[in-house]
């Protein structure tokens, strides 16, 4: 599972690293809406939520599906404007002006789309002009509660009024807390973007992506950027409608998320965290799936129970579990391929033992993998 961005023939200068105030505000709002996703920011979310005026907190709840468990693309308006060449605004006001430039059809489609649906990669008509798309958008909003359903109906009925309402909401967030946040993190994000740009210029794209996230890489043919996520998606950086290129946006609120913008008609983009827990070699989604599959078999769980206590030979495991040595060998091969056990030789004996550190990290690795 992964998201691909085709970059065959794309000049290096079309790869842009740049912070976006509006994208960062979107992630800050997501953190407030889903604090369990971001335990490292618990202090900030608690203090900020407690300081919100009731009216602002109420309005944020009303529009929470724009930045809650999934993200809409409205905070990346620069990616839909060809004349921006992939550059976000330098201030929140400038980013909001870019958002105002989107036509109603694109704005409403982005606001009411949820990126985990299949239609995100397929494109299609806006809910403003297509009855089926409208029905699906309203259904998604209704699932999230009556207030979100009412918000979606109002957006579909009167886009200009609701767009103005959303801009005022963003501006009120800026006054309430985000201006202070941006003063604190904006310099760090700009410095990160400059550093990545310099790495790209001096060492190449593969090295720059290696510094972005372990989940982002260049394929062997150097023709695709691959984002390791539990999702499928593919887009191209050569769409003439929005101008060729890819934009990578650093975020101080991002971890554990790596957001891939790959909607048709939008410039591809990646939002990546600039700070993450120091976890050595986080597993790929494929390796995580293989570990969960390996542990789904009851006999392998029993074998792991043995191997968690001490090292065993294949013969000992066969006797302890009442199965043949070849059966044990097959189970051990699956556990070893998943990186769950260690094997060492002592004289003529081969001993197997559970890798307790890997198993101990499995819960956090799973959470990071599914939230990525």
Coordinates of C-alpha atoms in Angstrom, one line a residue:
X1 CA 0.0 0.0 0.0
X2 CA 1.3 3.4 -0.9
X3 CA 0.7 6.7 -2.7
X4 CA 2.7 7.4 -5.8
X5 CA 3.6 10.7 -7.3
X6 CA 5.0 10.3 -10.8
X7 CA 7.9 12.8 -11.4
X8 CA 9.5 11.4 -14.5
X9 CA 11.3 14.2 -16.3
X10 CA 10.5 16.8 -13.6
X11 CA 13.3 19.3 -13.2
X12 CA 14.7 19.7 -9.7
X13 CA 13.6 23.3 -9.5
X14 CA 10.0 22.2 -9.7
X15 CA 10.3 20.5 -6.3
X16 CA 9.3 23.1 -3.7
X17 CA 9.8 23.1 0.0
X18 CA 7.7 25.8 1.7
X19 CA 5.7 26.2 5.0
X20 CA 2.1 27.3 4.7
X21 CA 0.4 29.2 7.5
X22 CA -3.1 28.0 6.5
X23 CA -1.9 24.3 6.3
X24 CA -0.4 24.7 9.8
X25 CA -3.6 26.2 11.1
X26 CA -5.4 23.2 9.6
X27 CA -3.1 20.8 11.5
X28 CA -3.4 22.8 14.7
X29 CA -7.2 22.5 14.4
X30 CA -6.9 18.8 13.7
X31 CA -4.8 18.4 16.9
X32 CA -7.4 20.2 18.9
X33 CA -10.1 18.0 17.4
X34 CA -8.2 14.7 17.7
X35 CA -5.8 15.1 20.7
X36 CA -5.4 11.3 21.0
X37 CA -3.6 11.3 17.7
X38 CA -1.0 13.7 19.2
X39 CA -0.1 12.7 22.7
X40 CA 3.1 14.7 22.6
X41 CA 1.0 17.9 22.3
X42 CA -1.3 17.1 25.2
X43 CA -0.2 20.2 27.1
X44 CA -0.8 22.5 24.2
X45 CA -4.2 21.0 23.3
X46 CA -5.4 21.1 26.9
X47 CA -4.4 24.7 27.5
X48 CA -5.6 26.0 24.1
X49 CA -9.0 24.2 24.3
X50 CA -9.5 25.6 27.8
X51 CA -8.8 29.1 26.7
X52 CA -11.2 29.1 23.7
X53 CA -14.2 31.3 24.0
X54 CA -17.5 29.3 23.9
X55 CA -18.6 30.8 20.7
X56 CA -15.4 30.0 18.9
X57 CA -15.3 26.4 20.3
X58 CA -18.9 26.0 19.2
X59 CA -18.1 27.1 15.6
X60 CA -15.0 24.9 15.4
X61 CA -17.2 21.9 16.4
X62 CA -19.7 22.8 13.7
X63 CA -17.0 22.5 11.0
X64 CA -14.9 19.9 12.6
X65 CA -15.2 17.3 9.8
X66 CA -13.0 19.6 7.6
X67 CA -10.0 18.9 9.8
X68 CA -11.1 16.2 12.3
X69 CA -10.4 12.5 11.7
X70 CA -9.8 13.2 8.0
X71 CA -8.6 16.3 6.1
X72 CA -10.2 18.3 3.4
X73 CA -7.9 20.1 0.9
X74 CA -9.2 23.6 1.4
X75 CA -6.1 24.5 3.5
X76 CA -3.9 23.8 0.5
X77 CA -5.6 26.3 -1.9
X78 CA -2.2 27.2 -3.5
X79 CA -2.1 23.7 -5.0
X80 CA -5.1 24.4 -7.2
X81 CA -3.7 27.8 -8.6
X82 CA -1.3 27.4 -11.5
X83 CA 0.1 30.9 -11.2
X84 CA 1.4 30.1 -7.7
X85 CA 4.0 27.5 -9.0
X86 CA 3.4 25.5 -5.8
X87 CA 4.1 28.3 -3.4
X88 CA 1.9 28.8 -0.4
X89 CA 1.3 32.3 1.1
X90 CA 3.8 33.8 3.5
X91 CA 1.1 34.9 5.9
X92 CA -2.2 33.5 6.9
X93 CA -4.0 36.4 5.3
X94 CA -2.3 35.7 2.0
X95 CA -3.2 32.0 2.2
X96 CA -6.8 33.0 2.9
X97 CA -6.8 35.3 -0.1
X98 CA -5.6 32.3 -2.2
X99 CA -8.5 30.2 -0.8
X100 CA -10.9 33.0 -1.8
X101 CA -9.7 32.6 -5.4
X102 CA -11.0 29.1 -5.7
X103 CA -14.3 28.9 -7.7
X104 CA -17.3 27.6 -5.8
X105 CA -17.3 24.2 -7.5
X106 CA -13.8 23.4 -6.5
X107 CA -14.1 24.9 -3.1
X108 CA -17.2 22.9 -2.2
X109 CA -15.8 19.7 -3.7
X110 CA -12.7 20.1 -1.6
X111 CA -14.5 21.0 1.6
X112 CA -16.9 18.1 1.4
X113 CA -14.5 15.5 0.2
X114 CA -12.9 13.0 2.7
X115 CA -9.6 11.8 1.4
X116 CA -10.0 8.2 2.5
X117 CA -12.7 7.6 0.0
X118 CA -12.1 6.0 -3.4
X119 CA -13.5 9.0 -5.2
X120 CA -10.6 11.2 -4.0
X121 CA -8.3 9.6 -6.5
X122 CA -10.9 9.4 -9.3
X123 CA -12.0 13.0 -9.4
X124 CA -15.4 13.7 -10.7
X125 CA -18.0 16.5 -10.7
X126 CA -18.6 18.9 -7.8
X127 CA -21.5 18.3 -5.5
X128 CA -22.7 21.7 -6.6
X129 CA -23.5 20.5 -10.1
X130 CA -23.9 16.7 -9.8
X131 CA -26.8 15.1 -7.9
X132 CA -25.0 11.8 -7.1
X133 CA -21.9 13.7 -5.8
X134 CA -24.2 15.9 -3.7
X135 CA -26.0 12.9 -2.2
X136 CA -22.7 11.2 -1.3
X137 CA -21.3 14.4 0.3
X138 CA -24.4 14.9 2.4
X139 CA -24.3 11.2 3.5
X140 CA -20.7 11.6 4.6
X141 CA -21.6 14.7 6.6
X142 CA -24.7 13.2 8.1
X143 CA -22.7 10.3 9.5
X144 CA -20.6 12.8 11.4
X145 CA -23.6 14.3 13.2
X146 CA -26.6 16.6 12.7
X147 CA -24.6 19.8 13.0
X148 CA -22.1 18.7 10.3
X149 CA -25.0 17.7 8.1
X150 CA -26.6 21.1 8.5
X151 CA -23.3 22.8 7.7
X152 CA -22.9 20.7 4.5
X153 CA -26.5 21.6 3.4
X154 CA -25.8 25.3 4.0
X155 CA -22.5 25.1 2.1
X156 CA -24.3 23.5 -0.9
X157 CA -27.2 26.0 -0.7
X158 CA -25.2 29.2 -0.3
X159 CA -21.4 28.7 -0.9
X160 CA -20.5 32.4 -0.8
X161 CA -22.0 32.9 2.7
X162 CA -20.5 29.8 4.2
X163 CA -17.1 30.5 2.6
X164 CA -17.2 34.0 4.3
X165 CA -18.2 32.2 7.5
X166 CA -15.2 29.8 7.2
X167 CA -12.8 32.7 6.5
X168 CA -14.0 34.6 9.6
X169 CA -13.6 31.3 11.6
X170 CA -9.9 31.0 10.5
X171 CA -9.3 34.7 11.3
X172 CA -10.8 34.3 14.7
X173 CA -8.6 31.3 15.4
X174 CA -5.6 33.4 14.3
X175 CA -6.6 36.1 16.9
X176 CA -7.4 33.6 19.6
X177 CA -4.3 31.4 19.4
X178 CA -2.7 30.8 16.0
X179 CA -0.8 34.1 15.7
X180 CA 1.2 33.2 18.8
X181 CA 1.7 29.6 17.4
X182 CA 2.9 30.9 14.1
X183 CA 5.3 33.3 15.7
X184 CA 6.8 30.4 17.6
X185 CA 6.9 27.7 14.9
X186 CA 7.0 29.7 11.6
X187 CA 10.7 30.4 11.9
X188 CA 11.5 26.8 12.5
X189 CA 9.4 25.6 9.6
X190 CA 11.0 28.2 7.3
X191 CA 14.4 27.0 8.4
X192 CA 13.5 23.4 7.7
X193 CA 12.3 24.2 4.2
X194 CA 15.5 26.1 3.5
X195 CA 17.6 23.2 4.7
X196 CA 15.6 20.6 2.7
X197 CA 15.9 22.9 -0.4
X198 CA 19.7 23.0 0.1
X199 CA 19.9 19.2 0.5
X200 CA 17.9 18.9 -2.7
X201 CA 20.2 21.2 -4.6
X202 CA 23.5 19.7 -3.3
X203 CA 22.7 16.0 -2.9
X204 CA 19.6 15.3 -4.9
X205 CA 15.9 14.4 -4.4
X206 CA 16.5 10.9 -2.8
X207 CA 18.6 12.4 0.0
X208 CA 16.2 15.3 0.5
X209 CA 13.2 12.8 0.8
X210 CA 15.2 10.7 3.2
X211 CA 15.3 13.7 5.6
X212 CA 11.6 14.4 5.1
X213 CA 10.3 11.1 6.7
X214 CA 11.1 7.4 6.7
X215 CA 7.7 7.0 5.0
X216 CA 8.7 9.0 1.9
X217 CA 11.2 7.8 -0.6
X218 CA 12.2 7.8 -4.3
X219 CA 11.7 4.5 -6.2
X220 CA 14.6 2.6 -7.8
X221 CA 13.9 4.2 -11.2
X222 CA 13.9 7.6 -9.6
X223 CA 10.7 8.3 -11.4
X224 CA 8.2 8.2 -8.5
X225 CA 7.9 9.6 -5.0
X226 CA 6.5 6.8 -2.8
X227 CA 4.6 7.7 0.4
X228 CA 4.3 4.5 2.5
X229 CA 0.7 4.7 3.8
X230 CA -2.2 2.3 4.3
X231 CA -3.9 3.7 1.3
X232 CA -3.6 3.5 -2.5
X233 CA -3.2 6.5 -4.7
X234 CA -1.5 7.8 -7.8
X235 CA -1.0 11.2 -9.3
X236 CA 1.4 13.0 -11.6
X237 CA 3.6 16.0 -11.0
X238 CA 3.2 17.0 -14.7
X239 CA -0.4 18.1 -14.8
X240 CA -0.4 21.2 -17.1
X241 CA -3.7 22.4 -15.6
X242 CA -2.0 23.3 -12.3
X243 CA 1.7 23.5 -13.5
X244 CA 4.3 20.8 -13.1
X245 CA 5.8 20.2 -9.7
X246 CA 5.5 18.9 -6.2
X247 CA 5.2 21.0 -3.0
X248 CA 6.4 19.6 0.4
X249 CA 5.1 21.5 3.4
X250 CA 6.7 21.1 6.9
X251 CA 4.5 21.0 9.9
X252 CA 5.2 21.2 13.6
X253 CA 1.8 19.6 14.5
X254 CA 2.0 16.8 11.9
X255 CA 3.4 13.7 13.6
X256 CA 2.4 10.9 13.2
X257 CA 0.6 12.0 10.0
X258 CA 2.3 12.3 6.6
X259 CA -0.4 13.8 4.4
X260 CA -0.3 13.2 0.6
X261 CA -2.3 15.6 -1.5
X262 CA -3.0 13.6 -4.7
X263 CA -6.5 14.8 -5.9
X264 CA -6.9 15.1 -9.7
X265 CA -6.5 18.7 -10.8
X266 CA -4.4 19.7 -7.8
X267 CA -0.7 20.0 -7.7
X268 CA 0.7 17.0 -5.7
X269 CA 1.9 17.8 -2.3
X270 CA 3.2 16.2 0.9
X271 CA 2.8 17.6 4.4
X272 CA 5.5 16.1 6.7
X273 CA 6.3 16.5 10.4
X274 CA 9.5 18.4 11.3
X275 CA 9.6 16.7 14.8
X276 CA 8.9 13.1 15.7
X277 CA 9.7 10.7 18.5
X278 CA 13.2 9.2 18.2
X279 CA 12.1 5.7 17.0
X280 CA 14.9 3.8 15.2
X281 CA 13.9 2.5 11.8
X282 CA 10.1 2.6 12.0
X283 CA 8.6 -0.3 10.1
X284 CA 7.0 0.0 6.7
X285 CA 3.3 -0.6 6.3
X286 CA 4.1 -3.9 4.5
X287 CA 6.3 -5.1 7.4
X288 CA 3.7 -4.0 10.0
X289 CA 1.0 -6.0 8.1
X290 CA 3.2 -9.1 8.0
X291 CA 3.8 -8.8 11.8
X292 CA 0.1 -8.6 12.5
X293 CA -0.6 -11.5 10.1
X294 CA 2.1 -13.6 11.8
X295 CA 0.5 -13.1 15.2
X296 CA -3.0 -13.9 14.0
X297 CA -2.4 -17.6 14.1
X298 CA -3.1 -19.2 17.5
X299 CA -0.2 -21.7 17.3
X300 CA 2.3 -18.9 16.5
X301 CA 0.9 -17.0 19.6
X302 CA 1.6 -20.1 21.7
X303 CA 5.1 -20.4 20.2
X304 CA 5.7 -16.7 21.0
X305 CA 4.6 -17.4 24.6
X306 CA 7.5 -19.9 24.9
X307 CA 10.0 -17.7 23.1
X308 CA 9.2 -14.7 25.3
X309 CA 10.6 -16.5 28.3
X310 CA 13.8 -18.0 27.0
X311 CA 15.4 -19.4 23.9
X312 CA 14.1 -22.7 22.5
X313 CA 15.3 -25.1 19.8
X314 CA 12.8 -26.3 17.1
X315 CA 12.6 -29.7 18.8
X316 CA 11.8 -28.3 22.2
X317 CA 9.1 -26.1 20.7
X318 CA 7.6 -29.2 18.9
X319 CA 7.5 -31.2 22.2
X320 CA 6.1 -28.2 24.2
X321 CA 3.3 -27.6 21.7
X322 CA 2.5 -31.1 20.6
X323 CA 3.2 -30.6 16.9
X324 CA 5.9 -31.9 14.5
X325 CA 9.3 -30.2 14.0
X326 CA 8.5 -29.3 10.4
X327 CA 5.3 -27.5 11.5
X328 CA 7.3 -25.6 14.0
X329 CA 9.9 -24.7 11.4
X330 CA 7.1 -23.3 9.1
X331 CA 5.7 -21.1 11.9
X332 CA 9.2 -19.9 12.9
X333 CA 9.9 -19.0 9.3
X334 CA 6.9 -16.7 9.2
X335 CA 7.8 -15.1 12.6
X336 CA 11.4 -14.6 11.4
X337 CA 10.3 -13.0 8.1
X338 CA 8.2 -10.6 10.1
X339 CA 11.2 -9.7 12.2
X340 CA 9.6 -10.9 15.5
X341 CA 12.2 -13.5 16.5
X342 CA 16.0 -13.7 16.7
X343 CA 17.9 -16.9 15.9
X344 CA 21.4 -17.8 17.1
X345 CA 23.6 -20.9 17.0
X346 CA 25.1 -22.5 20.0
X347 CA 27.3 -25.4 19.0
X348 CA 25.1 -27.8 17.0
X349 CA 21.9 -26.2 18.4
X350 CA 19.9 -23.4 16.8
X351 CA 18.1 -21.3 19.4
X352 CA 15.1 -19.0 18.7
X353 CA 13.9 -16.2 20.9
X354 CA 11.2 -13.5 20.7
X355 CA 12.5 -10.0 20.1
X356 CA 10.9 -8.3 23.0
X357 CA 11.8 -4.8 21.9
X358 CA 10.1 -5.3 18.5
X359 CA 7.0 -6.7 20.2
X360 CA 6.9 -4.0 22.8
X361 CA 6.9 -1.4 20.0
X362 CA 4.2 -3.1 18.0
X363 CA 1.3 -1.1 19.5
X364 CA 2.9 2.3 18.8
X365 CA 4.1 1.1 15.4
X366 CA 0.6 0.0 14.5
X367 CA -0.9 3.3 15.7
X368 CA 1.7 5.3 13.7
X369 CA 1.1 3.2 10.6
X370 CA -2.6 3.6 10.5
X371 CA -2.5 7.3 11.3
X372 CA 0.2 8.1 8.9

